[in-house]
mmCIF file of C-alpha atoms and ligand atoms in Angstrom:
data_model
loop_
_atom_site.group_PDB
_atom_site.id
_atom_site.type_symbol
_atom_site.label_atom_id
_atom_site.label_comp_id
_atom_site.label_asym_id
_atom_site.label_seq_id
_atom_site.Cartn_x
_atom_site.Cartn_y
_atom_site.Cartn_z
ATOM 1 C CA MET J 1 -0.049 -0.010 -0.106
ATOM 2 C CA ILE J 2 1.297 3.315 -1.010
ATOM 3 C CA VAL J 3 -0.268 6.738 0.797
ATOM 4 C CA VAL J 4 -0.846 9.601 -1.664
ATOM 5 C CA GLY J 5 -1.305 12.369 0.891
ATOM 6 C CA GLY J 6 -3.007 15.930 -0.419
ATOM 7 C CA SER J 7 -1.551 19.534 1.289
ATOM 8 C CA ALA J 8 -4.446 19.253 3.245
ATOM 9 C CA SER J 9 -3.929 16.007 5.045
ATOM 10 C CA GLN J 10 0.064 15.902 5.196
ATOM 11 C CA LYS J 11 0.003 15.115 8.877
ATOM 12 C CA LEU J 12 -2.484 12.672 8.825
ATOM 13 C CA SER J 13 -0.925 10.736 5.535
ATOM 14 C CA ALA J 14 2.304 10.481 7.680
ATOM 15 C CA ALA J 15 0.530 9.219 10.906
ATOM 16 C CA LEU J 16 -1.337 6.691 8.686
ATOM 17 C CA SER J 17 2.106 5.381 7.021
ATOM 18 C CA LYS J 18 3.589 4.996 10.297
ATOM 19 C CA VAL J 19 0.591 3.164 11.497
ATOM 20 C CA THR J 20 0.223 0.763 8.960
ATOM 21 C CA GLY J 21 3.916 0.644 7.584
ATOM 22 C CA ALA J 22 3.004 1.897 4.079
ATOM 23 C CA ARG J 23 5.074 3.950 2.299
ATOM 24 C CA GLN J 24 4.061 7.680 1.585
ATOM 25 C CA ALA J 25 4.898 8.970 -1.651
ATOM 26 C CA LYS J 26 6.464 11.927 -2.566
ATOM 27 C CA VAL J 27 4.096 14.354 -4.075
ATOM 28 C CA GLU J 28 4.972 17.922 -5.477
ATOM 29 C CA ILE J 29 1.998 20.160 -5.102
ATOM 30 C CA LYS J 30 2.231 23.654 -6.182
ATOM 31 C CA ARG J 31 0.131 26.771 -7.317
ATOM 32 C CA PHE J 32 0.457 28.353 -10.812
ATOM 33 C CA PRO J 33 0.787 32.367 -10.742
ATOM 34 C CA ASP J 34 -3.084 32.217 -11.507
ATOM 35 C CA GLY J 35 -3.789 30.085 -8.631
ATOM 36 C CA GLU J 36 -4.803 26.976 -10.227
ATOM 37 C CA CYS J 37 -3.190 23.790 -8.686
ATOM 38 C CA TYR J 38 -0.492 21.425 -10.061
ATOM 39 C CA VAL J 39 0.309 17.829 -8.528
ATOM 40 C CA ARG J 40 2.881 15.349 -9.446
ATOM 41 C CA ILE J 41 3.189 12.030 -7.601
ATOM 42 C CA ASP J 42 6.952 11.323 -7.712
ATOM 43 C CA GLU J 43 6.338 7.526 -7.221
ATOM 44 C CA ASP J 44 6.098 4.698 -9.481
ATOM 45 C CA LEU J 45 2.136 3.655 -8.804
ATOM 46 C CA LYS J 46 1.987 0.764 -11.083
ATOM 47 C CA GLY J 47 0.085 -2.147 -9.999
ATOM 48 C CA GLN J 48 -0.024 -0.751 -6.402
ATOM 49 C CA GLU J 49 -2.737 -0.307 -3.925
ATOM 50 C CA VAL J 50 -2.713 3.509 -3.646
ATOM 51 C CA VAL J 51 -4.463 5.419 -0.604
ATOM 52 C CA VAL J 52 -5.149 9.057 -1.606
ATOM 53 C CA VAL J 53 -5.728 11.053 1.580
ATOM 54 C CA GLN J 54 -7.324 14.450 1.239
ATOM 55 C CA THR J 55 -9.713 16.833 3.291
ATOM 56 C CA THR J 56 -12.022 18.497 0.602
ATOM 57 C CA TYR J 57 -12.469 22.006 2.725
ATOM 58 C CA PRO J 58 -11.978 24.544 1.736
ATOM 59 C CA ASP J 59 -12.727 24.535 -2.172
ATOM 60 C CA PRO J 60 -9.345 24.548 -3.683
ATOM 61 C CA ASN J 61 -8.585 21.121 -1.921
ATOM 62 C CA LEU J 62 -11.649 19.718 -3.433
ATOM 63 C CA VAL J 63 -10.177 20.416 -6.676
ATOM 64 C CA GLU J 64 -6.709 19.219 -5.517
ATOM 65 C CA LEU J 65 -8.523 16.076 -4.609
ATOM 66 C CA PHE J 66 -9.346 15.474 -8.439
ATOM 67 C CA ILE J 67 -6.546 16.162 -9.888
ATOM 68 C CA LEU J 68 -4.260 14.085 -7.524
ATOM 69 C CA LEU J 69 -6.774 11.173 -8.474
ATOM 70 C CA ASP J 70 -6.057 11.956 -11.993
ATOM 71 C CA ALA J 71 -2.393 11.911 -11.718
ATOM 72 C CA ALA J 72 -2.643 8.542 -9.513
ATOM 73 C CA ARG J 73 -4.967 6.714 -11.937
ATOM 74 C CA ARG J 74 -2.459 7.601 -15.311
ATOM 75 C CA MET J 75 0.088 5.691 -13.317
ATOM 76 C CA GLY J 76 -1.639 2.433 -13.357
ATOM 77 C CA PRO J 77 -2.310 1.281 -9.799
ATOM 78 C CA SER J 78 -4.164 -1.646 -9.189
ATOM 79 C CA LYS J 79 -6.766 -0.125 -6.801
ATOM 80 C CA ILE J 80 -7.316 3.677 -5.484
ATOM 81 C CA THR J 81 -8.916 4.203 -2.295
ATOM 82 C CA THR J 82 -9.720 7.787 -1.352
ATOM 83 C CA VAL J 83 -9.793 8.859 2.016
ATOM 84 C CA VAL J 84 -11.778 12.340 2.695
ATOM 85 C CA PRO J 85 -10.776 12.928 6.495
ATOM 86 C CA TYR J 86 -13.249 16.076 6.554
ATOM 87 C CA PHE J 87 -15.631 16.277 3.562
ATOM 88 C CA GLY J 88 -16.422 19.797 2.855
ATOM 89 C CA TYR J 89 -20.288 20.341 1.813
ATOM 90 C CA ALA J 90 -21.251 17.322 4.299
ATOM 91 C CA ARG J 91 -23.880 19.530 5.912
ATOM 92 C CA GLN J 92 -25.998 20.421 2.953
ATOM 93 C CA ASP J 93 -27.385 16.602 3.020
ATOM 94 C CA LYS J 94 -30.815 17.428 1.970
ATOM 95 C CA LEU J 95 -33.313 19.864 0.359
ATOM 96 C CA PHE J 96 -33.969 22.433 3.146
ATOM 97 C CA LYS J 97 -35.520 24.572 0.400
ATOM 98 C CA PRO J 98 -36.803 23.774 -3.209
ATOM 99 C CA GLY J 99 -34.433 24.864 -5.737
ATOM 100 C CA GLU J 100 -31.386 23.867 -3.793
ATOM 101 C CA ALA J 101 -28.373 21.630 -4.289
ATOM 102 C CA ILE J 102 -27.735 18.461 -2.178
ATOM 103 C CA SER J 103 -23.988 19.178 -2.136
ATOM 104 C CA ALA J 104 -22.921 16.328 -0.269
ATOM 105 C CA ARG J 105 -24.535 13.892 -2.553
ATOM 106 C CA ALA J 106 -23.439 15.697 -5.574
ATOM 107 C CA PHE J 107 -19.437 15.370 -4.578
ATOM 108 C CA VAL J 108 -19.881 11.955 -3.157
ATOM 109 C CA LYS J 109 -21.111 10.783 -6.501
ATOM 110 C CA LEU J 110 -18.375 12.679 -8.421
ATOM 111 C CA VAL J 111 -15.614 11.457 -6.041
ATOM 112 C CA GLY J 112 -17.049 7.850 -6.553
ATOM 113 C CA THR J 113 -16.286 8.359 -10.480
ATOM 114 C CA CYS J 114 -12.525 8.832 -9.596
ATOM 115 C CA THR J 115 -11.583 5.886 -7.185
ATOM 116 C CA ASP J 116 -12.289 2.158 -6.624
ATOM 117 C CA GLU J 117 -12.950 2.954 -2.980
ATOM 118 C CA PHE J 118 -14.032 5.465 -0.655
ATOM 119 C CA VAL J 119 -13.413 6.326 3.030
ATOM 120 C CA SER J 120 -14.696 9.036 5.174
ATOM 121 C CA VAL J 121 -14.399 10.023 8.634
ATOM 122 C CA ASP J 122 -17.242 11.124 11.046
ATOM 123 C CA LEU J 123 -19.309 12.078 8.130
ATOM 124 C CA HIS J 124 -21.977 14.387 9.251
ATOM 125 C CA ALA J 125 -24.881 12.425 7.203
ATOM 126 C CA PRO J 126 -23.501 8.855 6.394
ATOM 127 C CA LYS J 127 -26.568 8.390 4.629
ATOM 128 C CA VAL J 128 -25.230 10.488 1.465
ATOM 129 C CA LEU J 129 -22.862 7.528 0.636
ATOM 130 C CA GLU J 130 -25.761 5.469 -0.767
ATOM 131 C CA GLU J 131 -24.855 7.816 -3.857
ATOM 132 C CA LEU J 132 -22.026 5.156 -4.363
ATOM 133 C CA THR J 133 -21.790 2.047 -6.332
ATOM 134 C CA ILE J 134 -18.447 1.414 -4.868
ATOM 135 C CA PRO J 135 -17.464 -0.102 -1.532
ATOM 136 C CA HIS J 136 -17.478 2.718 0.860
ATOM 137 C CA THR J 137 -16.968 2.947 4.774
ATOM 138 C CA ASN J 138 -17.161 5.756 7.385
ATOM 139 C CA VAL J 139 -14.883 5.189 10.059
ATOM 140 C CA SER J 140 -15.226 6.870 13.409
ATOM 141 C CA VAL J 141 -12.515 8.573 15.547
ATOM 142 C CA MET J 142 -15.020 8.398 18.466
ATOM 143 C CA ARG J 143 -13.251 5.276 20.112
ATOM 144 C CA ALA J 144 -9.847 7.273 19.765
ATOM 145 C CA PHE J 145 -11.535 10.059 21.631
ATOM 146 C CA GLY J 146 -12.810 7.577 24.588
ATOM 147 C CA GLU J 147 -9.004 6.787 25.191
ATOM 148 C CA PHE J 148 -7.857 10.250 24.977
ATOM 149 C CA PHE J 149 -10.300 11.138 27.992
ATOM 150 C CA LYS J 150 -9.229 8.173 30.070
ATOM 151 C CA ASP J 151 -7.036 10.225 32.217
ATOM 152 C CA LYS J 152 -9.157 13.609 32.298
ATOM 153 C CA GLY J 153 -11.471 12.493 34.764
ATOM 154 C CA VAL J 154 -14.730 12.677 32.442
ATOM 155 C CA ASN J 155 -17.331 10.829 34.021
ATOM 156 C CA LEU J 156 -20.243 12.148 31.514
ATOM 157 C CA VAL J 157 -20.411 12.393 27.991
ATOM 158 C CA LEU J 158 -22.972 14.263 26.424
ATOM 159 C CA ALA J 159 -24.348 15.070 22.825
ATOM 160 C CA PRO J 160 -25.272 18.367 22.025
ATOM 161 C CA ASP J 161 -28.321 16.883 20.170
ATOM 162 C CA LYS J 162 -30.126 13.753 19.897
ATOM 163 C CA GLY J 163 -28.394 13.124 16.551
ATOM 164 C CA ALA J 164 -25.036 13.085 17.720
ATOM 165 C CA LEU J 165 -26.057 10.344 20.804
ATOM 166 C CA ASP J 166 -24.219 7.510 18.771
ATOM 167 C CA ARG J 167 -20.926 9.416 19.075
ATOM 168 C CA ALA J 168 -21.353 9.999 22.707
ATOM 169 C CA ASN J 169 -22.319 6.549 23.509
ATOM 170 C CA THR J 170 -19.304 5.259 21.854
ATOM 171 C CA VAL J 171 -16.780 7.590 23.801
ATOM 172 C CA ALA J 172 -18.756 6.730 27.086
ATOM 173 C CA LYS J 173 -18.698 3.234 26.480
ATOM 174 C CA VAL J 174 -14.607 3.218 26.000
ATOM 175 C CA LEU J 175 -14.498 5.113 29.643
ATOM 176 C CA GLY J 176 -17.359 3.217 31.221
ATOM 177 C CA CYS J 177 -19.659 6.419 31.996
ATOM 178 C CA PRO J 178 -23.102 7.365 31.343
ATOM 179 C CA TRP J 179 -24.086 9.299 28.511
ATOM 180 C CA ASP J 180 -26.712 11.365 27.439
ATOM 181 C CA HIS J 181 -27.828 13.879 24.822
ATOM 182 C CA LEU J 182 -28.845 17.781 25.431
ATOM 183 C CA GLU J 183 -32.521 18.959 25.002
ATOM 184 C CA LYS J 184 -33.572 22.382 24.361
ATOM 185 C CA THR J 185 -36.766 23.053 26.070
ATOM 186 C CA ARG J 186 -38.608 26.574 25.659
ATOM 187 C CA ILE J 187 -39.642 28.176 28.999
ATOM 188 C CA ASP J 188 -41.158 31.456 27.484
ATOM 189 C CA GLY J 189 -41.025 33.269 24.431
ATOM 190 C CA SER J 190 -37.483 34.490 25.118
ATOM 191 C CA THR J 191 -35.795 31.889 27.305
ATOM 192 C CA VAL J 192 -34.634 28.162 26.301
ATOM 193 C CA LYS J 193 -33.320 25.833 28.748
ATOM 194 C CA MET J 194 -30.650 23.396 27.434
ATOM 195 C CA ALA J 195 -30.168 20.525 29.706
ATOM 196 C CA PRO J 196 -29.106 16.707 29.804
ATOM 197 C CA LYS J 197 -32.218 14.905 29.071
ATOM 198 C CA ALA J 198 -32.140 12.541 31.798
ATOM 199 C CA ILE J 199 -28.575 12.824 33.875
ATOM 200 C CA ASP J 200 -27.924 15.746 36.119
ATOM 201 C CA ALA J 201 -24.632 17.006 35.409
ATOM 202 C CA LYS J 202 -23.994 18.691 38.708
ATOM 203 C CA GLY J 203 -20.497 18.070 39.946
ATOM 204 C CA LYS J 204 -19.488 16.257 36.988
ATOM 205 C CA VAL J 205 -16.542 16.313 34.459
ATOM 206 C CA VAL J 206 -18.135 16.524 31.121
ATOM 207 C CA ALA J 207 -17.252 15.862 27.654
ATOM 208 C CA ILE J 208 -19.484 17.134 24.788
ATOM 209 C CA VAL J 209 -18.907 15.317 21.784
ATOM 210 C CA ASP J 210 -20.024 16.499 18.148
ATOM 211 C CA ASP J 211 -18.936 15.685 14.498
ATOM 212 C CA ILE J 212 -18.574 19.603 13.538
ATOM 213 C CA ILE J 213 -17.442 22.791 15.464
ATOM 214 C CA ALA J 214 -18.011 25.530 13.047
ATOM 215 C CA THR J 215 -19.426 28.882 14.567
ATOM 216 C CA GLY J 216 -18.757 27.165 17.959
ATOM 217 C CA GLY J 217 -22.590 28.467 18.610
ATOM 218 C CA THR J 218 -23.744 24.966 19.717
ATOM 219 C CA ILE J 219 -20.904 24.186 22.312
ATOM 220 C CA ILE J 220 -20.858 27.607 23.764
ATOM 221 C CA LYS J 221 -24.662 27.653 24.631
ATOM 222 C CA ALA J 222 -24.099 23.847 25.851
ATOM 223 C CA THR J 223 -21.085 24.486 27.851
ATOM 224 C CA GLU J 224 -22.895 27.621 29.753
ATOM 225 C CA ALA J 225 -25.858 25.768 30.360
ATOM 226 C CA LEU J 226 -24.106 22.715 31.796
ATOM 227 C CA LYS J 227 -21.792 25.232 33.892
ATOM 228 C CA ALA J 228 -24.976 26.863 35.172
ATOM 229 C CA GLN J 229 -26.050 23.620 36.408
ATOM 230 C CA GLY J 230 -23.035 22.928 38.263
ATOM 231 C CA ALA J 231 -20.911 20.959 36.077
ATOM 232 C CA LEU J 232 -17.390 21.020 37.123
ATOM 233 C CA LYS J 233 -15.443 21.096 33.979
ATOM 234 C CA VAL J 234 -16.954 20.983 30.424
ATOM 235 C CA PHE J 235 -14.650 19.822 27.648
ATOM 236 C CA ALA J 236 -15.544 20.115 23.867
ATOM 237 C CA ALA J 237 -14.705 17.482 21.720
ATOM 238 C CA CYS J 238 -15.217 17.241 17.915
ATOM 239 C CA ALA J 239 -13.907 15.132 14.836
ATOM 240 C CA HIS J 240 -13.730 18.430 12.675
ATOM 241 C CA GLY J 241 -12.445 21.409 14.185
ATOM 242 C CA LEU J 242 -13.708 23.952 11.412
ATOM 243 C CA TYR J 243 -13.832 26.883 13.805
ATOM 244 C CA THR J 244 -15.418 29.664 11.438
ATOM 245 C CA SER J 245 -16.022 33.187 12.691
ATOM 246 C CA ASN J 246 -13.140 33.127 15.402
ATOM 247 C CA ALA J 247 -14.724 30.160 17.069
ATOM 248 C CA LEU J 248 -11.689 29.122 19.019
ATOM 249 C CA ASP J 249 -11.333 32.686 20.564
ATOM 250 C CA ARG J 250 -14.914 32.509 21.646
ATOM 251 C CA LEU J 251 -14.455 28.706 23.009
ATOM 252 C CA THR J 252 -11.372 28.828 24.621
ATOM 253 C CA PRO J 253 -12.926 31.310 27.629
ATOM 254 C CA VAL J 254 -15.797 29.201 28.082
ATOM 255 C CA CYS J 255 -14.939 25.540 27.771
ATOM 256 C CA ASP J 256 -12.060 23.816 30.282
ATOM 257 C CA ALA J 257 -10.241 22.682 26.696
ATOM 258 C CA VAL J 258 -11.292 22.007 23.232
ATOM 259 C CA TYR J 259 -10.201 19.107 21.464
ATOM 260 C CA SER J 260 -10.340 17.832 17.648
ATOM 261 C CA ALA J 261 -9.201 15.030 15.591
ATOM 262 C CA ASP J 262 -6.529 15.587 12.485
ATOM 263 C CA THR J 263 -9.040 15.598 9.993
ATOM 264 C CA LEU J 264 -8.753 19.234 9.687
ATOM 265 C CA GLU J 265 -5.166 20.079 11.165
ATOM 266 C CA ASN J 266 -5.431 23.236 13.824
ATOM 267 C CA PRO J 267 -3.807 23.452 17.170
ATOM 268 C CA THR J 268 -6.642 21.782 19.080
ATOM 269 C CA SER J 269 -5.830 18.368 16.941
ATOM 270 C CA HIS J 270 -4.781 16.263 19.948
ATOM 271 C CA VAL J 271 -6.629 13.283 18.697
ATOM 272 C CA SER J 272 -5.648 11.291 15.212
ATOM 273 C CA ALA J 273 -7.746 9.660 12.794
ATOM 274 C CA ALA J 274 -4.795 7.638 11.824
ATOM 275 C CA GLY J 275 -5.643 4.612 14.146
ATOM 276 C CA ALA J 276 -9.112 4.207 13.063
ATOM 277 C CA LEU J 277 -8.456 4.315 9.527
ATOM 278 C CA ALA J 278 -5.524 2.215 9.816
ATOM 279 C CA GLU J 279 -7.823 -0.259 11.487
ATOM 280 C CA HIS J 280 -10.034 -0.275 8.424
ATOM 281 C CA PHE J 281 -7.375 -0.885 6.103
ATOM 282 C CA MET J 282 -5.871 -3.756 8.406
ATOM 283 C CA LYS J 283 -9.092 -5.414 8.326
ATOM 284 C CA LYS J 284 -9.007 -5.935 4.638
ATOM 285 C CA ARG J 285 -5.686 -7.379 4.430
HETATM 286 C C1 LIG U 1 -25.002 20.050 13.377
HETATM 287 O O1 LIG U 1 -26.011 19.294 12.948
HETATM 288 C C2 LIG U 1 -23.598 19.641 13.516
HETATM 289 O O2 LIG U 1 -23.532 18.240 14.024
HETATM 290 C C3 LIG U 1 -22.862 20.632 14.528
HETATM 291 O O3 LIG U 1 -23.667 20.683 15.657
HETATM 292 C C4 LIG U 1 -22.915 21.829 13.992
HETATM 293 O O4 LIG U 1 -22.214 21.927 12.783
HETATM 294 C C5 LIG U 1 -22.149 22.616 14.733
HETATM 295 O O5 LIG U 1 -22.256 24.197 14.360
HETATM 296 P P1 LIG U 1 -22.034 25.356 15.139
HETATM 297 O O6 LIG U 1 -20.324 25.084 15.680
HETATM 298 O O7 LIG U 1 -21.750 26.586 14.112
HETATM 299 O O8 LIG U 1 -22.603 25.581 16.374
#
């Protein structure tokens, strides 16, 4: 197996090569003066099983993935697996208003035409993978977060909403602690209460886990509510730290710590998706 890392996923590609013992191809990636992308894979891929790893956010990284896949295909590999650690446009997974695109499905379908297998990581709505006719898997870093939290005293894991309950469940199972999801209750026209549905957070060290932190609004609201209810500490954790609109600056004073995986490389990337991805590739051997 040879790992071809795109520019958005260099660290994760290196970590994946290390864990799996696969060689990491030398790749030249640069921009032309007009901003267009140039790639060249400096490795003989003929007859090889190739794994191309590239996060597709922001947009230029999506373009880079397509030309990397073209470069790889032209060298005659026996198989190409595309790993998209953070899949941009994942949250536009359905029609919210008539006339819109379902961007997540459109890009899944498009990538599917250029690869033999597709692997995503904690995809926002894995249902969009039903667009693919090739083998596909959505792996999760949530077990790795469970391991990560083992020495941090976490004794309650919360999902910010019901949709993220499976993620909280996975983390909590590793820790052997309870899990729950937060529920918004409208008190009156101008007041909402956000609290765990069934478990009291008072005196607890809480980890809130989500797939994405974007503006940070969800986590900030949840953390403030939990602190008001007497939670001792609140850690925020996500697979994908997008951190738009200065989210980290606003999260840092509110949460006791913020952690993300390395699907998007940033200072909070304390947990690697390499283990979950390696497990997937080892299983296939
Ligand atoms: C939404 O369904 C996602 O799972 C996240 O909860 C959401 O993307 C977080 O966004 P923000 O950080 O902007 O509140």
